[in-house]
Amino acid sequence: LNAAAAVYSAHGFCLEAEGLLTRSLDLDKAAGRRPAQGTQLQLASVWMREGRLDRASAGYRDVVAADSQSADGWRGYITALHNAHQDFSALDEAQRMPAAVRTTLMSDFDFLRLLGSVHAEVGNNAQAVEILEQARARYQAAGQPLPPDLAIQLAWTMVAGSKYAHEAPALVAATKAQTDLSKEQRDALDDIASTLIVRTAEEAMRAQDRARAIAVLTSASRELSGNARIRSVLASAYLQQGEYDK
């Protein structure tokens, strides 16, 4: 039943997969056996794919309640809570993980990204950066290039706080130098760069240093030609400077 359910799920037939897995669990119950953990995990995964996040989180919660050492159960549980935008609950539950499970999951790139996202969503930006930096360090230690999506996530998280914001420009520049970026990834990096530039210009204007603000924005408008946000802030700076013809 489980093998057939896996085939159905892989082809998008989640309702059929759910039926087979539920039948498998019913057979366990009828035989007086404990629910098979693999079946429970598989069913929770199907619910996750269907977007039934309440059922998925409950399913994974049942797994870790029965076996607190299930790394797959904890990974799925935290993922389901995060996807349901229940990040405070996800953080609370993550802190309950047994030490052995935490050690296992903290060596997983994807879980580090997940946990970084959870911390970012609850406003712990500095801690989120530090967790994502662990993922970055693991790629470097393995001699693997940093995936652009991780670099983008890390850069946005840096920008969202103040402690590590000064490190974002170098990360953005290094990532933009990669030759295998998609258009969406390049656009995201440009968005981060423009956010940093506008922030610098606005700080200069608040300090009454409009000349510096204009210089920063003018330089950026050449590098990021067509960026509407930079053009708008530059026009505002010119107006405040009294240069209406610009």
Tab-separated table of C-alpha atoms in Angstrom:
chain	number	residue	atom	x	y	z
A	1	LEU	CA	0.000	0.000	0.000
A	2	ASN	CA	2.761	2.414	0.934
A	3	ALA	CA	4.658	1.802	-2.312
A	4	ALA	CA	1.523	2.357	-4.371
A	5	ALA	CA	0.763	5.512	-2.366
A	6	ALA	CA	4.273	6.823	-3.107
A	7	VAL	CA	3.656	6.363	-6.835
A	8	TYR	CA	0.288	8.122	-6.659
A	9	SER	CA	1.750	10.992	-4.636
A	10	ALA	CA	4.702	11.415	-7.003
A	11	HIS	CA	2.266	11.853	-9.894
A	12	GLY	CA	0.073	14.313	-8.021
A	13	PHE	CA	-2.739	11.916	-7.141
A	14	CYS	CA	-2.764	12.922	-3.493
A	15	LEU	CA	-6.336	11.872	-2.742
A	16	GLU	CA	-5.636	8.321	-3.899
A	17	ALA	CA	-2.362	8.265	-1.945
A	18	GLU	CA	-4.129	9.487	1.175
A	19	GLY	CA	-6.733	6.734	0.865
A	20	LEU	CA	-4.116	3.999	0.600
A	21	LEU	CA	-2.085	5.323	3.527
A	22	THR	CA	-5.162	5.726	5.710
A	23	ARG	CA	-6.129	2.137	4.885
A	24	SER	CA	-2.630	0.988	5.864
A	25	LEU	CA	-2.909	2.720	9.236
A	26	ASP	CA	-6.375	1.237	9.745
A	27	LEU	CA	-4.924	-2.231	9.130
A	28	ASP	CA	-2.270	-1.577	11.781
A	29	LYS	CA	-4.946	-0.508	14.230
A	30	ALA	CA	-7.151	-3.522	13.487
A	31	ALA	CA	-4.195	-5.834	14.062
A	32	GLY	CA	-3.399	-4.185	17.383
A	33	ARG	CA	-0.143	-2.769	16.082
A	34	ARG	CA	1.256	0.701	16.686
A	35	PRO	CA	0.912	2.946	13.624
A	36	ALA	CA	3.917	2.489	11.367
A	37	GLN	CA	6.023	5.643	11.582
A	38	GLY	CA	6.933	5.486	7.908
A	39	THR	CA	3.254	5.468	6.981
A	40	GLN	CA	2.495	8.369	9.302
A	41	LEU	CA	5.344	10.398	7.800
A	42	GLN	CA	4.216	9.558	4.286
A	43	LEU	CA	0.635	10.600	5.028
A	44	ALA	CA	1.737	13.861	6.648
A	45	SER	CA	3.861	14.560	3.573
A	46	VAL	CA	0.815	14.047	1.325
A	47	TRP	CA	-1.172	16.502	3.439
A	48	MET	CA	1.704	18.966	3.141
A	49	ARG	CA	1.628	18.677	-0.648
A	50	GLU	CA	-2.117	19.265	-0.603
A	51	GLY	CA	-1.653	22.409	1.486
A	52	ARG	CA	-3.579	20.895	4.400
A	53	LEU	CA	-1.037	22.244	6.826
A	54	ASP	CA	-3.157	21.779	9.944
A	55	ARG	CA	-3.470	18.059	9.223
A	56	ALA	CA	0.205	17.827	8.272
A	57	SER	CA	1.446	19.508	11.456
A	58	ALA	CA	-0.854	17.294	13.553
A	59	GLY	CA	0.442	14.208	11.752
A	60	TYR	CA	4.074	15.118	12.309
A	61	ARG	CA	3.301	16.055	15.919
A	62	ASP	CA	1.904	12.540	16.459
A	63	VAL	CA	5.147	11.094	15.094
A	64	VAL	CA	7.415	13.047	17.450
A	65	ALA	CA	5.072	12.406	20.364
A	66	ALA	CA	5.523	8.671	19.811
A	67	ASP	CA	9.221	8.895	18.947
A	68	SER	CA	10.996	12.032	20.100
A	69	GLN	CA	14.169	10.884	18.285
A	70	SER	CA	12.577	11.005	14.816
A	71	ALA	CA	14.585	13.591	12.894
A	72	ASP	CA	12.221	13.294	9.913
A	73	GLY	CA	9.260	13.868	12.211
A	74	TRP	CA	10.770	17.024	13.704
A	75	ARG	CA	11.841	18.328	10.298
A	76	GLY	CA	8.350	17.867	8.909
A	77	TYR	CA	6.699	19.327	12.015
A	78	ILE	CA	8.768	22.538	11.985
A	79	THR	CA	8.312	22.848	8.218
A	80	ALA	CA	4.529	22.496	8.461
A	81	LEU	CA	4.297	25.125	11.210
A	82	HIS	CA	6.495	27.528	9.247
A	83	ASN	CA	4.519	27.031	6.039
A	84	ALA	CA	1.342	27.747	8.033
A	85	HIS	CA	2.924	31.029	9.238
A	86	GLN	CA	2.943	29.726	12.815
A	87	ASP	CA	6.562	30.715	13.309
A	88	PHE	CA	6.389	31.477	17.017
A	89	SER	CA	5.052	27.964	17.542
A	90	ALA	CA	7.704	26.581	15.182
A	91	LEU	CA	10.433	28.265	17.207
A	92	ASP	CA	9.009	27.008	20.499
A	93	GLU	CA	8.781	23.463	19.154
A	94	ALA	CA	12.279	23.603	17.659
A	95	GLN	CA	13.630	24.397	21.105
A	96	ARG	CA	12.053	21.162	22.393
A	97	MET	CA	14.012	18.948	20.031
A	98	PRO	CA	16.259	16.428	21.796
A	99	ALA	CA	19.967	17.178	21.584
A	100	ALA	CA	20.709	14.242	19.269
A	101	VAL	CA	17.982	15.311	16.839
A	102	ARG	CA	19.187	18.915	16.902
A	103	THR	CA	22.722	17.784	16.110
A	104	THR	CA	21.481	15.756	13.156
A	105	LEU	CA	19.252	18.481	11.739
A	106	MET	CA	21.736	21.298	12.259
A	107	SER	CA	24.064	19.492	9.855
A	108	ASP	CA	21.394	19.660	7.146
A	109	PHE	CA	21.596	22.638	4.756
A	110	ASP	CA	17.874	22.770	4.137
A	111	PHE	CA	16.967	22.631	7.819
A	112	LEU	CA	19.382	25.462	8.571
A	113	ARG	CA	17.633	27.540	5.895
A	114	LEU	CA	14.263	26.613	7.390
A	115	LEU	CA	15.329	27.541	10.914
A	116	GLY	CA	16.840	30.782	9.639
A	117	SER	CA	13.509	31.634	8.023
A	118	VAL	CA	11.649	30.882	11.253
A	119	HIS	CA	13.896	33.217	13.246
A	120	ALA	CA	13.579	35.932	10.596
A	121	GLU	CA	9.789	35.715	10.619
A	122	VAL	CA	9.631	36.263	14.393
A	123	GLY	CA	12.027	39.218	14.172
A	124	ASN	CA	15.216	37.513	15.334
A	125	ASN	CA	17.158	38.798	12.329
A	126	ALA	CA	20.623	38.643	13.874
A	127	GLN	CA	20.133	35.038	14.960
A	128	ALA	CA	18.648	34.210	11.563
A	129	VAL	CA	21.782	35.566	9.867
A	130	GLU	CA	24.004	33.532	12.176
A	131	ILE	CA	22.088	30.334	11.390
A	132	LEU	CA	22.202	30.979	7.643
A	133	GLU	CA	25.917	31.690	7.960
A	134	GLN	CA	26.278	28.171	9.368
A	135	ALA	CA	24.733	26.834	6.169
A	136	ARG	CA	27.066	29.033	4.134
A	137	ALA	CA	30.087	27.766	6.091
A	138	ARG	CA	29.059	24.150	5.494
A	139	TYR	CA	28.965	24.708	1.733
A	140	GLN	CA	32.400	26.337	1.888
A	141	ALA	CA	33.802	23.509	4.023
A	142	ALA	CA	32.497	21.001	1.492
A	143	GLY	CA	34.100	22.943	-1.343
A	144	GLN	CA	30.709	23.631	-2.892
A	145	PRO	CA	29.575	26.964	-4.348
A	146	LEU	CA	26.981	28.866	-2.352
A	147	PRO	CA	23.542	28.333	-3.956
A	148	PRO	CA	22.207	31.685	-5.215
A	149	ASP	CA	18.884	31.216	-3.430
A	150	LEU	CA	20.683	30.820	-0.102
A	151	ALA	CA	22.814	33.889	-0.823
A	152	ILE	CA	19.672	35.885	-1.620
A	153	GLN	CA	17.932	34.684	1.550
A	154	LEU	CA	21.000	35.555	3.622
A	155	ALA	CA	21.364	38.992	2.027
A	156	TRP	CA	17.711	39.904	2.585
A	157	THR	CA	17.999	38.764	6.195
A	158	MET	CA	21.096	40.928	6.655
A	159	VAL	CA	19.271	43.919	5.195
A	160	ALA	CA	16.269	43.366	7.478
A	161	GLY	CA	18.344	44.051	10.583
A	162	SER	CA	21.093	46.444	11.551
A	163	LYS	CA	23.812	44.197	13.001
A	164	TYR	CA	24.871	42.572	9.725
A	165	ALA	CA	23.493	44.994	7.110
A	166	HIS	CA	26.992	46.279	6.322
A	167	GLU	CA	27.961	42.790	5.105
A	168	ALA	CA	25.173	42.580	2.519
A	169	PRO	CA	26.777	44.640	-0.305
A	170	ALA	CA	29.805	42.330	-0.553
A	171	LEU	CA	27.567	39.251	-0.551
A	172	VAL	CA	25.340	40.738	-3.250
A	173	ALA	CA	28.325	41.705	-5.399
A	174	ALA	CA	29.914	38.257	-5.081
A	175	THR	CA	26.649	36.527	-5.945
A	176	LYS	CA	25.976	38.783	-8.934
A	177	ALA	CA	29.360	37.772	-10.312
A	178	GLN	CA	28.098	34.211	-10.763
A	179	THR	CA	27.336	33.331	-14.373
A	180	ASP	CA	24.561	30.788	-13.772
A	181	LEU	CA	21.928	33.082	-12.241
A	182	SER	CA	18.348	33.075	-13.466
A	183	LYS	CA	16.571	36.323	-14.330
A	184	GLU	CA	14.531	36.048	-11.142
A	185	GLN	CA	17.692	35.674	-9.066
A	186	ARG	CA	19.352	38.667	-10.744
A	187	ASP	CA	16.211	40.741	-10.196
A	188	ALA	CA	16.195	39.762	-6.515
A	189	LEU	CA	19.830	40.789	-6.132
A	190	ASP	CA	19.077	44.109	-7.827
A	191	ASP	CA	16.189	44.638	-5.403
A	192	ILE	CA	18.527	44.081	-2.464
A	193	ALA	CA	21.136	46.411	-3.930
A	194	SER	CA	18.571	49.153	-4.565
A	195	THR	CA	17.203	48.775	-1.025
A	196	LEU	CA	20.687	49.341	0.398
A	197	ILE	CA	21.381	52.281	-1.901
A	198	VAL	CA	18.095	53.994	-1.109
A	199	ARG	CA	18.693	53.449	2.604
A	200	THR	CA	22.140	55.090	2.319
A	201	ALA	CA	20.704	58.020	0.351
A	202	GLU	CA	17.852	58.546	2.799
A	203	GLU	CA	20.300	58.550	5.715
A	204	ALA	CA	22.340	61.216	3.914
A	205	MET	CA	19.243	63.337	3.292
A	206	ARG	CA	18.212	63.095	6.930
A	207	ALA	CA	21.686	64.374	7.771
A	208	GLN	CA	21.067	67.283	5.364
A	209	ASP	CA	23.817	65.972	3.071
A	210	ARG	CA	21.780	66.061	-0.117
A	211	ALA	CA	24.866	66.300	-2.315
A	212	ARG	CA	26.061	62.909	-1.053
A	213	ALA	CA	22.597	61.435	-1.462
A	214	ILE	CA	22.448	62.633	-5.061
A	215	ALA	CA	25.935	61.294	-5.784
A	216	VAL	CA	25.039	57.862	-4.394
A	217	LEU	CA	21.770	57.696	-6.313
A	218	THR	CA	23.279	59.005	-9.563
A	219	SER	CA	25.992	56.367	-9.472
A	220	ALA	CA	23.417	53.683	-8.692
A	221	SER	CA	21.114	54.821	-11.490
A	222	ARG	CA	23.883	54.069	-13.974
A	223	GLU	CA	24.545	50.618	-12.531
A	224	LEU	CA	20.872	49.766	-12.043
A	225	SER	CA	19.439	51.584	-15.024
A	226	GLY	CA	15.676	51.477	-15.140
A	227	ASN	CA	15.233	50.971	-11.404
A	228	ALA	CA	12.073	52.947	-10.648
A	229	ARG	CA	12.714	53.169	-6.929
A	230	ILE	CA	16.136	54.767	-7.348
A	231	ARG	CA	14.812	57.202	-9.972
A	232	SER	CA	11.995	58.244	-7.653
A	233	VAL	CA	14.278	58.869	-4.674
A	234	LEU	CA	16.763	60.711	-6.907
A	235	ALA	CA	13.988	62.964	-8.208
A	236	SER	CA	12.946	63.686	-4.624
A	237	ALA	CA	16.524	64.560	-3.711
A	238	TYR	CA	16.785	66.974	-6.635
A	239	LEU	CA	13.519	68.635	-5.590
A	240	GLN	CA	14.771	69.104	-2.055
A	241	GLN	CA	18.001	70.514	-3.493
A	242	GLY	CA	15.952	72.951	-5.566
A	243	GLU	CA	17.182	71.561	-8.890
A	244	TYR	CA	13.774	71.322	-10.528
A	245	ASP	CA	15.162	70.924	-14.046
A	246	LYS	CA	16.766	67.563	-13.152
